Amino acid sequence: MVEPEPTPAKPGISRRGLLGLAGAGVLGAGAGLAGGIAVDRFALPPSAAASPGAGTVYPFFGEHQAGIVTPAQDRLHFASFDVADITRAELVGLLQDWSAAAALMTAGTPVGTYGAVNGPYTAPPDDTGEALDLPAAGLTITFGFGPTLFTSADGTDRFGLAAQRPSALVELPHFPGDMLTESLTGGDLCIQACSDDPQVAVHAIRNLSRIAFGRASLRWSQLGFGRTSSTTTAQVTPRNLFGFKDGTANIKAEQSDVVADQVWASRDDGASWMHGGSYLVARKIRMTIETWDRTSLKDQEAIVGRTKGEGAPYSGGTEFSEPDFEAKGQGGAPLIAADSHVRLAHPTMNSGAQLLRRGYNFVDGNDELGRLNAGLFFISYQRDPAKQFVPIQMNLAKNDAMNEYLRHVGSGLWAVPPGASSGGWVGETLLG
Amino acid sequence: MVEPEPTPAKPGISRRGLLGLAGAGVLGAGAGLAGGIAVDRFALPPSAAASPGAGTVYPFFGEHQAGIVTPAQDRLHFASFDVADITRAELVGLLQDWSAAAALMTAGTPVGTYGAVNGPYTAPPDDTGEALDLPAAGLTITFGFGPTLFTSADGTDRFGLAAQRPSALVELPHFPGDMLTESLTGGDLCIQACSDDPQVAVHAIRNLSRIAFGRASLRWSQLGFGRTSSTTTAQVTPRNLFGFKDGTANIKAEQSDVVADQVWASRDDGASWMHGGSYLVARKIRMTIETWDRTSLKDQEAIVGRTKGEGAPYSGGTEFSEPDFEAKGQGGAPLIAADSHVRLAHPTMNSGAQLLRRGYNFVDGNDELGRLNAGLFFISYQRDPAKQFVPIQMNLAKNDAMNEYLRHVGSGLWAVPPGASSGGWVGETLLG
């Protein structure tokens, strides 16, 4: 009979946070973590069947968090959390534990042994195990802080953070047509896990949720199966569920000046702890695809302002040709209609504002009328939502011909702090 | 401005079925298909960014339907349909249209132009477009007929099929512990779409649903992100969301005697039209993973009867060692417990009955308590459910120690006819 050898207790990477938790008497499932998070000595080698490139590892530590300008991976598991009634020290402990676990998982390593650290055998496994044989598959884990972490809904300053809330971390306004569901909105914390293997992304969110037990709990979450944006020039432009290429004009990592100007927050923006961070907007957008599918190709293309096959602007050229909004067709009408999506979303129509988009297609089963519950889980990163996402979306919500086929049902905004320095933790610039 | 050239009307592959539908005055979204399904002359080449192997194409036509002994692909979109109040001829038309579309999509070809066949431009596109740049990615589309296609819930014989209902197409009994949701149960027809690219699988179900408009509508559906079984010896055994390897002892395609004996229906079984077909059982099984994750490694392994890391039976050896159910440990207790999953599911405990499993992990967001709505979408193929799935599941439902962590919420059984001969259609042996 094969039985794992006993593993002696060893100091955990983030013992401090866990001891803080234990001190508060909030143990529960955390008991299995009593020895802290440790590198798995039993970790198995990556599967031989893994496809080439599946071993891609993006560093967790660095100036910026990974998962923003990182080449958009194919799959997403996004999660929003509510923080429990804990102290500031316990919040710090959670962020330390999350960072330590994220550093392990993004390296393709379990968050602990699949057996227990202290045990060997009579405690729950530290790692849930479903990714044991899988490589990192480009996993990135990106953490964000919602407005309610700084100022609770009831106005209290739970963690002494209200004075450090960035002015860019606004409450998103109600946009015309919004049909938001409260249970798909907001959250004190968020985690974006992206990977080329969905099981790796799911494993990350599951284990981070488990580590948070008693300190934060899942508020809402979303799986996305297909990326809808490229974030580097080397990536082929993918298609959304309208069947159109999406993200042709997205900010690309190689555009270093644009990234610096539009994506990364600066210490000069007012919240110095956010220097090197960004702001994440998520919108769950249901598409009424059955109605769209009954719309003529002509109308579909006019609404988008691009051709369906090539993705070229309606003013001519190929996919990456700049749209010519002045070009006129027969009768003097603009070739790219005034209410087309490409025109209304273009930087020239929005005071130069751009977004780094990182959204995903989703299908959540079907509704009782037999329609697929499908759409776009929109994610964008920007330096200042009040100057970028908010005015662009207000313009679209008021004027975009595409609105007839869209329903915004979920929403959230989070401040995404800078990356952690080696051995540090995300949020250290705010709470350290 | 780039505009597709007009495409003259051309005879469709399945014009007969569509004309039948038009004759019944049920047009709706079907109008865009008025010219029938035609190979896309505008089809784009497979994406250069596609991973090696993504171009895998499994033939649609053949003795058996693909998607059964085919090497299990990574992703699933499963859909169950209710047939509308249509005639037998219209049902035939639907199956013809579905087969024609499936033959195109499994070859990596859209179900029509992304523009309209007759148009060029003022009709809806025949193909929804989101897979335009994607290769086949191993897509298989497998059709099944539920008990209610033969005998309606109210006892009527809508399509004159009652006499041909196979005795193997039983009503599944209530199993102890079943907590089925009516809206996740049954269905007149089912489609299993498997692919290594989830967008390709979603595209298939979406387009088949669209083609069915007015004739059949989605009853329930499920996405699965990770395969939980191998169906060939070359595949690495994957893990389920309990973190254990799953499907080690699954029937493999190479076991031709076992496949012939346990998977394929024979004309000698009583329904000659099912010769070369099989029977599909689907069970949506929610796993209470948070509770499982609090269970000790020792208990997890005892419940499964295998080690977590290697997947070896608790009686010793390695993953593919045969379990020794007689082996005793200290005190004379069996090493593989009497209520362990591996023992109860083993053919020797079930009169030799085996299943070809083809299930997938799923996560459908989270519930209001912050628990991931996660589990296993179990699919098995067998020659005779009454002799295979039903007794095995009855045994498990009564005795399996794992039941504490499982909740069966969805269920269905379908007769999966043999494959269609080239240019034919699935169901021709029953309805042709």
Coordinates of N, CA, C and O in Angstrom, one line a residue, chain B residues 229-361:
Chain B
S229 N -12.3 11.8 -18.1 CA -12.0 10.4 -18.5 C -11.1 10.4 -19.7 O -11.1 11.3 -20.5
S230 N -10.3 9.3 -19.7 CA -9.6 9.0 -21.0 C -10.4 7.9 -21.7 O -11.0 7.0 -21.0
T231 N -10.4 7.9 -23.0 CA -11.1 6.9 -23.7 C -10.1 6.1 -24.6 O -10.6 5.3 -25.4
T232 N -8.8 6.5 -24.6 CA -7.8 5.7 -25.3 C -6.6 5.6 -24.3 O -6.5 6.4 -23.4
T233 N -5.8 4.5 -24.6 CA -4.7 4.3 -23.7 C -3.6 5.3 -23.8 O -2.8 5.5 -22.9
A234 N -3.6 6.1 -24.9 CA -2.6 7.1 -25.1 C -2.9 8.4 -24.2 O -2.0 9.2 -24.0
Q235 N -4.1 8.5 -23.7 CA -4.4 9.7 -23.0 C -4.0 9.6 -21.5 O -4.2 8.6 -20.9
V236 N -3.5 10.7 -21.0 CA -3.2 10.8 -19.6 C -4.5 10.9 -18.8 O -5.4 11.6 -19.2
T237 N -4.5 10.2 -17.6 CA -5.8 10.2 -16.8 C -5.9 11.6 -16.2 O -5.0 12.1 -15.5
P238 N -7.0 12.3 -16.4 CA -7.2 13.6 -15.9 C -7.8 13.5 -14.4 O -8.0 12.4 -13.9
R239 N -8.0 14.7 -13.8 CA -8.5 14.7 -12.4 C -9.8 15.4 -12.3 O -10.1 16.3 -13.1
N240 N -10.7 14.9 -11.4 CA -12.0 15.5 -11.2 C -11.8 16.6 -10.1 O -10.7 16.8 -9.6
L241 N -12.9 17.2 -9.7 CA -12.8 18.3 -8.7 C -12.6 17.8 -7.3 O -12.5 18.7 -6.4
F242 N -12.6 16.5 -7.0 CA -12.1 16.0 -5.8 C -10.6 15.9 -5.7 O -10.0 15.6 -4.7
G243 N -10.0 16.3 -6.9 CA -8.5 16.2 -6.9 C -8.0 14.9 -7.2 O -6.7 14.7 -7.2
F244 N -8.8 13.9 -7.5 CA -8.4 12.5 -7.8 C -8.4 12.3 -9.3 O -9.2 12.8 -10.0
K245 N -7.5 11.4 -9.7 CA -7.5 10.9 -11.1 C -8.9 10.2 -11.3 O -9.4 9.5 -10.4
D246 N -9.5 10.4 -12.4 CA -10.8 9.8 -12.7 C -10.7 9.1 -14.0 O -10.1 9.5 -15.0
G247 N -11.3 7.9 -14.0 CA -11.4 7.2 -15.3 C -10.2 6.2 -15.6 O -10.0 5.8 -16.7
T248 N -9.4 6.0 -14.5 CA -8.3 5.1 -14.7 C -8.7 3.7 -15.3 O -8.1 3.2 -16.3
A249 N -9.8 3.2 -14.8 CA -10.3 1.9 -15.3 C -11.4 2.0 -16.3 O -12.1 1.1 -16.6
N250 N -11.5 3.2 -17.0 CA -12.5 3.4 -18.0 C -12.3 2.4 -19.2 O -11.2 2.0 -19.4
I251 N -13.4 2.1 -19.9 CA -13.2 1.4 -21.1 C -12.4 2.2 -22.1 O -12.7 3.4 -22.3
K252 N -11.4 1.6 -22.7 CA -10.6 2.3 -23.7 C -10.9 1.8 -25.1 O -11.3 0.6 -25.3
A253 N -10.8 2.7 -26.1 CA -11.2 2.3 -27.5 C -10.4 1.1 -28.0 O -10.9 0.3 -28.8
E254 N -9.2 0.9 -27.5 CA -8.4 -0.2 -27.9 C -8.9 -1.5 -27.5 O -8.5 -2.6 -28.0
Q255 N -9.7 -1.5 -26.4 CA -10.3 -2.8 -25.9 C -11.5 -3.2 -26.8 O -12.6 -3.2 -26.4
S256 N -11.2 -3.7 -28.0 CA -12.3 -3.8 -29.0 C -13.3 -4.8 -28.5 O -14.5 -4.7 -28.8
D257 N -12.9 -5.9 -27.9 CA -13.9 -6.9 -27.4 C -14.8 -6.3 -26.4 O -16.0 -6.5 -26.4
V258 N -14.2 -5.5 -25.4 CA -15.0 -4.9 -24.4 C -16.0 -3.8 -25.0 O -17.2 -3.8 -24.6
V259 N -15.5 -3.1 -25.9 CA -16.3 -2.0 -26.6 C -17.5 -2.7 -27.3 O -18.6 -2.3 -27.2
A260 N -17.2 -3.8 -28.0 CA -18.3 -4.5 -28.7 C -19.3 -5.1 -27.7 O -20.5 -5.1 -28.0
D261 N -18.8 -5.5 -26.6 CA -19.7 -6.2 -25.7 C -20.5 -5.2 -24.8 O -21.6 -5.5 -24.4
Q262 N -19.8 -4.1 -24.5 CA -20.4 -3.2 -23.4 C -20.9 -1.9 -24.0 O -21.7 -1.2 -23.3
V263 N -20.5 -1.5 -25.2 CA -20.8 -0.1 -25.7 C -21.8 -0.2 -26.8 O -22.8 0.5 -26.8
W264 N -21.5 -1.0 -27.9 CA -22.4 -0.9 -29.1 C -23.6 -1.8 -29.0 O -23.5 -3.0 -28.7
A265 N -24.7 -1.2 -29.3 CA -25.9 -2.0 -29.4 C -25.9 -2.8 -30.6 O -25.2 -2.5 -31.6
S266 N -26.5 -4.0 -30.6 CA -26.5 -4.9 -31.7 C -28.0 -5.1 -32.2 O -28.9 -4.9 -31.4
R267 N -28.1 -5.5 -33.4 CA -29.4 -5.8 -34.0 C -30.1 -7.0 -33.2 O -31.3 -7.1 -33.2
D268 N -29.2 -7.7 -32.5 CA -29.8 -8.8 -31.7 C -30.4 -8.4 -30.4 O -31.0 -9.2 -29.7
D269 N -30.2 -7.1 -30.1 CA -30.7 -6.6 -28.8 C -32.1 -6.3 -28.8 O -32.7 -5.9 -27.8
G270 N -32.8 -6.3 -30.0 CA -34.2 -6.1 -30.1 C -34.6 -5.0 -30.9 O -35.7 -5.0 -31.4
A271 N -33.8 -3.9 -31.0 CA -34.2 -2.8 -31.9 C -33.1 -2.7 -33.0 O -32.0 -2.2 -32.8
S272 N -33.5 -3.2 -34.1 CA -32.4 -3.4 -35.2 C -31.9 -2.0 -35.7 O -30.8 -1.9 -36.1
W273 N -32.8 -1.0 -35.6 CA -32.3 0.3 -36.0 C -31.2 0.9 -35.1 O -30.5 1.8 -35.6
M274 N -31.0 0.3 -34.0 CA -30.0 0.8 -33.1 C -28.7 0.1 -33.3 O -27.7 0.3 -32.6
H275 N -28.6 -0.8 -34.2 CA -27.3 -1.6 -34.4 C -26.2 -0.6 -34.7 O -26.2 0.2 -35.7
G276 N -25.2 -0.7 -33.9 CA -24.0 0.2 -34.0 C -24.2 1.5 -33.2 O -23.3 2.4 -33.2
G277 N -25.3 1.6 -32.6 CA -25.6 2.8 -31.7 C -25.2 2.5 -30.3 O -24.5 1.5 -30.0
S278 N -25.6 3.3 -29.3 CA -25.3 3.1 -27.9 C -26.3 3.9 -27.1 O -27.2 4.6 -27.7
Y279 N -26.2 3.9 -25.8 CA -27.1 4.6 -25.0 C -26.3 5.6 -24.1 O -25.3 5.2 -23.5
L280 N -26.8 6.8 -24.0 CA -26.1 7.9 -23.3 C -26.8 8.2 -22.0 O -28.0 8.5 -22.1
V281 N -26.1 8.1 -20.9 CA -26.7 8.6 -19.6 C -25.9 9.8 -19.2 O -24.7 9.8 -19.3
A282 N -26.6 10.9 -18.9 CA -26.0 12.1 -18.4 C -26.5 12.3 -17.0 O -27.7 12.2 -16.7
R283 N -25.6 12.7 -16.1 CA -26.0 13.1 -14.7 C -25.3 14.3 -14.3 O -24.0 14.3 -14.4
K284 N -26.0 15.3 -13.9 CA -25.3 16.5 -13.4 C -25.2 16.3 -11.9 O -26.2 16.2 -11.2
I285 N -23.9 16.2 -11.5 CA -23.6 15.8 -10.1 C -22.9 17.0 -9.4 O -21.7 17.3 -9.8
R286 N -23.6 17.7 -8.6 CA -22.9 18.7 -7.8 C -22.1 18.1 -6.7 O -22.5 17.2 -6.0
M287 N -20.9 18.6 -6.6 CA -20.0 18.1 -5.6 C -19.9 19.2 -4.5 O -19.7 20.4 -4.8
T288 N -20.0 18.8 -3.2 CA -19.9 19.8 -2.2 C -18.4 19.9 -1.8 O -17.9 19.3 -0.9
I289 N -17.7 20.6 -2.7 CA -16.2 20.6 -2.6 C -15.7 21.3 -1.4 O -14.6 20.9 -0.9
E290 N -16.4 22.2 -0.8 CA -15.9 22.9 0.4 C -15.9 21.9 1.6 O -15.0 21.9 2.4
T291 N -16.9 21.0 1.6 CA -16.9 20.0 2.7 C -15.8 18.9 2.4 O -15.1 18.5 3.3
W292 N -15.7 18.5 1.1 CA -14.7 17.6 0.8 C -13.3 18.1 1.2 O -12.4 17.4 1.7
D293 N -13.1 19.4 0.9 CA -11.8 20.0 1.2 C -11.4 20.0 2.7 O -10.3 20.3 3.0
R294 N -12.4 19.8 3.5 CA -12.2 19.8 4.9 C -12.0 18.4 5.4 O -11.8 18.2 6.6
T295 N -12.1 17.4 4.5 CA -11.9 16.0 4.9 C -10.4 15.6 4.8 O -9.7 16.1 4.0
S296 N -10.0 14.8 5.8 CA -8.6 14.5 5.8 C -8.2 13.7 4.6 O -9.0 13.0 4.0
L297 N -6.9 13.8 4.3 CA -6.4 13.0 3.1 C -6.7 11.5 3.3 O -7.1 10.8 2.4
K298 N -6.6 11.1 4.6 CA -6.8 9.7 4.9 C -8.2 9.3 4.5 O -8.5 8.3 3.9
D299 N -9.2 10.1 4.9 CA -10.6 9.8 4.7 C -10.9 9.9 3.2 O -11.6 9.1 2.6
Q300 N -10.3 10.9 2.5 CA -10.5 11.1 1.1 C -10.1 9.8 0.3 O -10.8 9.3 -0.5
E301 N -8.9 9.4 0.7 CA -8.4 8.2 0.0 C -9.2 6.9 0.3 O -9.4 6.1 -0.5
A302 N -9.6 6.8 1.6 CA -10.4 5.6 2.0 C -11.7 5.6 1.2 O -12.2 4.6 0.8
I303 N -12.3 6.8 1.0 CA -13.6 6.9 0.3 C -13.4 6.5 -1.1 O -14.2 5.8 -1.7
V304 N -12.3 7.0 -1.8 CA -12.1 6.7 -3.2 C -11.6 5.2 -3.3 O -11.9 4.5 -4.3
G305 N -10.7 4.8 -2.4 CA -10.1 3.5 -2.5 C -8.8 3.5 -3.3 O -8.2 2.5 -3.6
R306 N -8.3 4.7 -3.5 CA -7.1 5.0 -4.3 C -6.3 6.1 -3.6 O -6.9 6.9 -2.9
T307 N -5.0 6.1 -3.9 CA -4.2 7.2 -3.4 C -4.4 8.5 -4.2 O -4.8 8.4 -5.4
K308 N -4.3 9.6 -3.6 CA -4.6 10.9 -4.3 C -3.5 11.2 -5.3 O -3.8 11.6 -6.5
G309 N -2.3 11.1 -5.0 CA -1.2 11.5 -5.9 C -1.1 10.6 -7.1 O -1.3 11.0 -8.3
E310 N -0.8 9.3 -6.9 CA -0.6 8.4 -7.9 C -1.8 7.8 -8.5 O -1.9 7.5 -9.7
G311 N -2.9 7.7 -7.7 CA -4.1 7.1 -8.2 C -4.0 5.6 -8.1 O -4.8 4.9 -8.8
A312 N -3.1 5.0 -7.3 CA -3.0 3.6 -7.2 C -4.0 3.0 -6.3 O -4.5 3.7 -5.3
P313 N -4.5 1.8 -6.5 CA -5.5 1.2 -5.6 C -4.9 1.1 -4.2 O -3.7 0.9 -4.1
Y314 N -5.7 1.1 -3.2 CA -5.3 1.1 -1.9 C -4.7 -0.3 -1.5 O -4.1 -0.4 -0.4
S315 N -4.9 -1.2 -2.4 CA -4.2 -2.6 -2.2 C -2.8 -2.6 -2.7 O -2.1 -3.6 -2.5
G316 N -2.3 -1.5 -3.2 CA -0.9 -1.4 -3.6 C -0.7 -1.3 -5.1 O -1.6 -1.5 -5.9
G317 N 0.5 -1.0 -5.5 CA 0.9 -1.0 -6.9 C 0.9 0.5 -7.4 O 1.1 1.4 -6.7
T318 N 0.6 0.6 -8.7 CA 0.6 1.9 -9.3 C -0.8 2.1 -9.9 O -1.7 1.3 -9.8
E319 N -0.9 3.3 -10.7 CA -2.3 3.6 -11.1 C -3.0 2.5 -11.8 O -4.2 2.3 -11.6
F320 N -2.3 1.8 -12.7 CA -3.0 0.8 -13.5 C -3.0 -0.6 -13.0 O -3.4 -1.5 -13.6
S321 N -2.5 -0.7 -11.7 CA -2.6 -2.0 -11.1 C -4.0 -2.4 -10.8 O -4.8 -1.5 -10.4
E322 N -4.4 -3.7 -10.9 CA -5.7 -4.1 -10.6 C -5.9 -4.0 -9.1 O -5.1 -4.4 -8.3
P323 N -7.1 -3.5 -8.6 CA -7.3 -3.5 -7.2 C -7.5 -4.9 -6.7 O -8.1 -5.7 -7.4
D324 N -6.9 -5.2 -5.5 CA -7.1 -6.5 -4.9 C -8.1 -6.3 -3.7 O -7.7 -5.9 -2.6
F325 N -9.3 -6.7 -4.0 CA -10.4 -6.4 -3.0 C -10.3 -7.4 -1.8 O -11.0 -7.2 -0.8
E326 N -9.5 -8.5 -2.0 CA -9.3 -9.4 -0.9 C -8.2 -9.0 0.1 O -8.1 -9.6 1.2
A327 N -7.3 -8.1 -0.3 CA -6.2 -7.8 0.5 C -6.6 -7.2 1.8 O -7.5 -6.3 1.9
K328 N -6.0 -7.7 2.9 CA -6.4 -7.2 4.2 C -5.2 -6.5 4.9 O -4.0 -6.8 4.6
G329 N -5.6 -5.5 5.7 CA -4.5 -4.8 6.4 C -4.6 -5.2 7.9 O -5.0 -6.3 8.2
Q330 N -4.0 -4.3 8.7 CA -4.0 -4.6 10.2 C -5.4 -4.9 10.7 O -6.3 -4.2 10.4
G331 N -5.5 -5.9 11.5 CA -6.8 -6.2 12.1 C -7.7 -6.9 11.2 O -8.9 -7.2 11.5
G332 N -7.2 -7.2 10.0 CA -8.0 -8.0 9.1 C -9.0 -7.2 8.3 O -9.8 -7.8 7.5
A333 N -9.0 -5.9 8.4 CA -9.9 -5.1 7.6 C -9.5 -5.0 6.2 O -8.2 -5.0 6.0
P334 N -10.4 -5.0 5.2 CA -9.9 -4.9 3.8 C -9.2 -3.6 3.6 O -9.6 -2.5 4.1
L335 N -8.1 -3.6 2.8 CA -7.4 -2.4 2.5 C -8.3 -1.5 1.7 O -8.2 -0.3 1.8
I336 N -9.1 -2.1 0.8 CA -10.0 -1.2 0.0 C -11.4 -1.4 0.7 O -12.0 -2.5 0.6
A337 N -11.8 -0.4 1.3 CA -13.0 -0.5 2.2 C -14.3 -0.9 1.4 O -14.4 -0.7 0.2
A338 N -15.2 -1.6 2.2 CA -16.4 -2.1 1.6 C -17.2 -1.0 1.0 O -17.9 -1.3 0.0
D339 N -17.2 0.2 1.5 CA -18.0 1.3 1.0 C -17.2 2.3 0.1 O -17.6 3.4 -0.1
S340 N -16.0 1.8 -0.4 CA -15.2 2.7 -1.2 C -15.7 2.7 -2.6 O -16.3 1.7 -3.1
H341 N -15.5 3.9 -3.3 CA -16.1 4.1 -4.6 C -15.5 3.1 -5.6 O -16.2 2.5 -6.4
V342 N -14.2 2.8 -5.5 CA -13.5 2.0 -6.5 C -14.1 0.5 -6.4 O -14.2 -0.2 -7.4
R343 N -14.3 0.1 -5.2 CA -14.9 -1.3 -5.0 C -16.3 -1.4 -5.6 O -16.6 -2.3 -6.3
L344 N -17.1 -0.4 -5.2 CA -18.6 -0.5 -5.5 C -18.8 -0.3 -7.0 O -19.7 -0.9 -7.6
A345 N -17.9 0.4 -7.7 CA -18.1 0.7 -9.1 C -17.4 -0.4 -10.0 O -17.5 -0.4 -11.2
H346 N -16.6 -1.3 -9.4 CA -15.8 -2.2 -10.1 C -16.7 -3.3 -10.8 O -17.7 -3.7 -10.2
P347 N -16.3 -3.7 -12.0 CA -17.1 -4.7 -12.8 C -17.3 -5.9 -11.9 O -18.4 -6.5 -12.0
T348 N -16.3 -6.3 -11.2 CA -16.5 -7.6 -10.4 C -17.6 -7.5 -9.4 O -18.1 -8.5 -8.9
M349 N -18.0 -6.3 -9.0 CA -19.1 -6.1 -8.0 C -20.4 -5.8 -8.7 O -21.4 -5.6 -8.1
N350 N -20.4 -5.8 -10.1 CA -21.6 -5.4 -10.8 C -21.8 -6.4 -12.0 O -22.1 -6.0 -13.1
S351 N -21.6 -7.7 -11.7 CA -21.9 -8.8 -12.7 C -21.1 -8.5 -14.0 O -21.7 -8.8 -15.1
G352 N -20.0 -7.9 -13.9 CA -19.2 -7.7 -15.1 C -19.5 -6.4 -15.9 O -18.9 -6.1 -16.9
A353 N -20.6 -5.7 -15.4 CA -21.0 -4.5 -16.2 C -20.0 -3.4 -16.1 O -19.4 -3.1 -15.0
Q354 N -19.7 -2.7 -17.2 CA -18.8 -1.6 -17.3 C -19.5 -0.5 -18.0 O -20.5 -0.6 -18.7
L355 N -18.9 0.7 -17.9 CA -19.4 1.9 -18.6 C -18.3 2.6 -19.3 O -17.1 2.5 -18.9
L356 N -18.6 3.1 -20.5 CA -17.6 4.0 -21.1 C -17.9 5.4 -20.7 O -18.9 6.0 -21.1
R357 N -17.1 6.0 -19.8 CA -17.4 7.3 -19.2 C -16.7 8.4 -20.0 O -15.6 8.2 -20.6
R358 N -17.4 9.5 -20.1 CA -17.0 10.6 -20.9 C -17.4 11.9 -20.3 O -17.9 12.8 -20.9
G359 N -17.2 12.0 -18.9 CA -17.7 13.2 -18.2 C -16.8 14.4 -18.2 O -15.6 14.3 -18.7
Y360 N -17.3 15.5 -17.7 CA -16.5 16.8 -17.6 C -16.7 17.5 -16.3 O -17.8 17.4 -15.7
N361 N -15.7 18.1 -15.8 CA -15.8 19.0 -14.7 C -16.6 20.3 -15.1 O -16.4 20.8 -16.2

